[in-house]
Amino acid sequence: MAEKKSLRKEFTKGLIRENPVMRLVLGTCPTLAVTTSIVNALGMGISAMIVLICSNIVISALRKIIPSKVRIPAYIVIIASFVTIVQMIVKAFVPALDQSLGVFLPLIVVNCIILGRAEAFAGKNGVIASAVDGLGMGIGFTIALCCMGAVREIIGAGTILSGAESLLSIAGITGFDGITLIGENSAISPMTIFILAPGGFFTFGILMACANRIAESKGKPKAELGCAACPMAKNCALLAKGEACEEKKEGTEV
Amino acid sequence: MMYLSILLTAILTANFVLSKFLGICPFLGVSKKLNTAVGMSAAVIFVMALSTAVCYPINNILIKNDLEYLQTIVCILVIAALVQLVEIILKKFMPPLYNALGIYLPLITTNCAVLGVVLLNFTEGYTYLQSLVNSVGAGLGFMLAMVLFSGVRSRLESCDIPKFLQGLPIVLIAASIVSLSFMGFTGLVEGLLGV
């Protein structure tokens, strides 16, 4: 019973309380880059989730065999293998998605959510707990990406779920290819800047402010850049000791 | 001319950080102080050029043997090994350079800008020299963005920011405005060089 309860906790923590994007501030590059539409965001989220679950399972299964000194390279190899598999699957079945995600699909390898979870969770916990953790974190990542994608697509392009056909056709559903909110002949035109680079930063900033506001009302601390969950944090700590990178220290003082 | 246009495109119009969203973590994390920003970007330029120089021929070998799907896994391993190797060599033979860059090097292994530039060079179909120019340009663009942004951030510190925007949100919004200004470079390269 207690086991079940804690498993549920591992699952739900990734959704909102420890949402990898809005709370832990991990994986910012794909969050900004692929959220130009909901479909892209969904595709990226699902791809990353599959990699996250698989690598979490394998890493936690091998955690007693991998020597701690070479664990980061070992994790990278495991993650890169799964990324390659996902890349090949996407290329084969959803070529349109492969086109729009571009280089960010192979870049899942260096997504700090995956390496961060490997280091912080899968390397220390059992197989089932790690799989559940990966599922929760993956869904949390997908939700955050879809929120960003929805805001940017609606304001920036005036559509919802445009290009959904490429994803739905795998399930055999055809004929639905998104809803157009702002047509070509309407009086207002979409703010294209939102699907361009500045809009990405802006939307992320505003959503982060909202997330901070909600967290604050519940007495939780503000989101900080996810250095603590990053496997390179040790080097950052070294930086902090030297003359450089004092921001971690300053961050805790303020 | 071709090389100049690749270089300028990589630095200004298609800036890695501000328009391609690669290397956001160090951009947000290490841009608070000018000296760390410069140190970090110098290390990034160095590693980018080096890993492109090494990964390009390796990729050609992979293509020859029909092993193209191994690109991702091979490149990330080569970069990780290379960074380690460079760190050891610098420590042993060039202590002054190690003192300046050494501490940033391990941070760069999992920087998506480095793997990103290597993979983008392959998809763009650049030649060896063009790839090198593109990598150096991408690194210089990263440095430009970091240096400019560290200036913006030092100004931000003395500002009276609304409470709910303090911390990361205002940094992201500032980045958005810097990125907006970089959009002004659109068409610059074509206009200057007539490509």
Short mmCIF file of C-alpha atoms in Angstrom, two decimals, chain A residues 25 27-30 32-33 73 76-77 80-81 83-84 87-88 103-104 106-107 109-110 112 115 152 193 196-202 204-206 208-209 212-213 216 222-225 232 235-236 238-239 243-247 250, chain B residues 17-25 27-33 35-36 69-70 72-73 76-77 80 103-104 106-112 115-116 119-120 153 157 163-170 172-173 175-177 179-180 183:
data_model
loop_
_atom_site.label_atom_id
_atom_site.label_comp_id
_atom_site.label_asym_id
_atom_site.label_seq_id
_atom_site.Cartn_x
_atom_site.Cartn_y
_atom_site.Cartn_z
CA VAL A 25 13.77 25.19 -15.50
CA GLY A 27 15.39 21.77 -21.17
CA THR A 28 14.95 25.42 -22.07
CA CYS A 29 16.35 25.07 -25.61
CA PRO A 30 13.65 22.76 -27.01
CA LEU A 32 11.78 27.78 -26.79
CA ALA A 33 12.59 26.33 -30.18
CA PRO A 73 29.50 8.99 -20.40
CA ILE A 76 25.04 9.60 -22.51
CA VAL A 77 25.58 6.41 -24.52
CA ALA A 80 21.92 8.54 -27.34
CA SER A 81 20.93 5.00 -28.33
CA VAL A 83 17.36 9.01 -29.18
CA THR A 84 18.63 7.32 -32.34
CA GLN A 87 14.75 9.55 -34.48
CA MET A 88 14.47 6.63 -36.88
CA VAL A 103 18.08 19.32 -35.34
CA PHE A 104 16.19 19.38 -32.05
CA PRO A 106 18.82 14.44 -32.17
CA LEU A 107 19.49 17.17 -29.61
CA VAL A 109 20.58 13.64 -26.24
CA VAL A 110 21.79 16.76 -24.50
CA CYS A 112 19.19 18.30 -19.42
CA LEU A 115 20.46 13.54 -18.13
CA ARG A 152 2.29 31.03 -29.50
CA ILE A 193 6.32 37.88 -33.92
CA LEU A 196 9.44 34.01 -34.21
CA ALA A 197 12.34 33.95 -31.77
CA PRO A 198 11.49 37.02 -29.62
CA GLY A 199 7.96 35.73 -29.06
CA GLY A 200 9.41 32.48 -27.71
CA PHE A 201 11.45 34.24 -25.05
CA PHE A 202 8.55 36.55 -24.22
CA PHE A 204 8.28 31.74 -21.73
CA GLY A 205 9.00 34.74 -19.50
CA ILE A 206 5.33 35.50 -18.97
CA MET A 208 7.27 31.58 -15.87
CA ALA A 209 6.01 34.70 -14.09
CA ASN A 212 6.05 31.85 -9.95
CA ARG A 213 2.94 33.72 -8.88
CA GLU A 216 4.29 31.97 -4.31
CA LYS A 222 10.52 30.84 -7.06
CA ALA A 223 11.81 28.84 -10.00
CA GLU A 224 15.58 29.06 -10.39
CA LEU A 225 17.64 27.97 -13.34
CA MET A 232 27.34 19.49 -14.49
CA ASN A 235 31.56 22.10 -12.10
CA CYS A 236 29.28 25.03 -11.52
CA LEU A 238 33.68 24.80 -8.69
CA LEU A 239 32.97 27.94 -10.68
CA GLU A 243 36.05 34.19 -8.83
CA ALA A 244 33.39 33.44 -11.41
CA CYS A 245 29.76 32.26 -11.49
CA GLU A 246 28.66 33.65 -8.16
CA GLU A 247 25.08 33.69 -9.27
CA GLU A 250 23.82 35.25 -4.87
CA VAL B 17 21.30 31.79 -29.16
CA LEU B 18 18.88 34.48 -30.18
CA SER B 19 17.30 33.00 -33.26
CA LYS B 20 18.09 29.30 -33.22
CA PHE B 21 17.63 28.75 -29.47
CA LEU B 22 20.77 26.70 -29.02
CA GLY B 23 22.83 27.08 -25.87
CA ILE B 24 20.14 28.78 -23.81
CA CYS B 25 21.30 27.28 -20.50
CA PHE B 27 23.12 32.08 -22.00
CA LEU B 28 20.78 32.43 -19.03
CA GLY B 29 23.11 30.95 -16.43
CA VAL B 30 26.54 32.44 -17.03
CA SER B 31 25.68 35.83 -18.52
CA LYS B 32 25.48 37.69 -15.24
CA LYS B 33 29.08 38.86 -15.21
CA ASN B 35 34.22 38.14 -17.43
CA THR B 36 32.46 34.80 -16.99
CA TYR B 69 22.11 6.61 -38.31
CA LEU B 70 24.96 6.42 -35.81
CA THR B 72 24.12 11.35 -33.08
CA ILE B 73 25.66 8.75 -30.82
CA ILE B 76 28.19 13.19 -28.76
CA LEU B 77 30.77 10.62 -27.68
CA ALA B 80 32.63 14.32 -24.74
CA ILE B 103 36.76 25.44 -15.64
CA TYR B 104 34.25 26.06 -18.42
CA PRO B 106 33.41 20.28 -18.74
CA LEU B 107 30.27 22.41 -18.72
CA ILE B 108 30.29 22.48 -22.49
CA THR B 109 30.07 18.72 -23.08
CA THR B 110 26.32 18.76 -22.75
CA ASN B 111 25.84 22.17 -24.30
CA CYS B 112 23.39 21.72 -27.13
CA LEU B 115 26.33 19.20 -30.83
CA GLY B 116 23.88 21.44 -32.66
CA LEU B 119 24.84 18.29 -36.76
CA LEU B 120 23.69 21.43 -38.59
CA ARG B 153 21.64 42.11 -17.09
CA GLU B 157 20.08 44.65 -11.41
CA LYS B 163 7.71 41.53 -7.89
CA PHE B 164 6.21 38.75 -9.97
CA LEU B 165 8.71 39.36 -12.79
CA GLN B 166 11.81 39.24 -10.61
CA GLY B 167 14.35 36.55 -11.33
CA LEU B 168 14.08 34.47 -14.46
CA PRO B 169 10.93 35.99 -16.04
CA ILE B 170 12.47 39.45 -16.49
CA LEU B 172 13.65 36.03 -20.44
CA ILE B 173 11.74 39.16 -21.41
CA ALA B 175 16.33 38.26 -23.90
CA SER B 176 13.22 38.63 -26.02
CA ILE B 177 13.99 42.30 -26.64
CA SER B 179 16.48 38.91 -29.84
CA LEU B 180 14.04 41.41 -31.38
CA MET B 183 15.86 40.51 -36.13
#
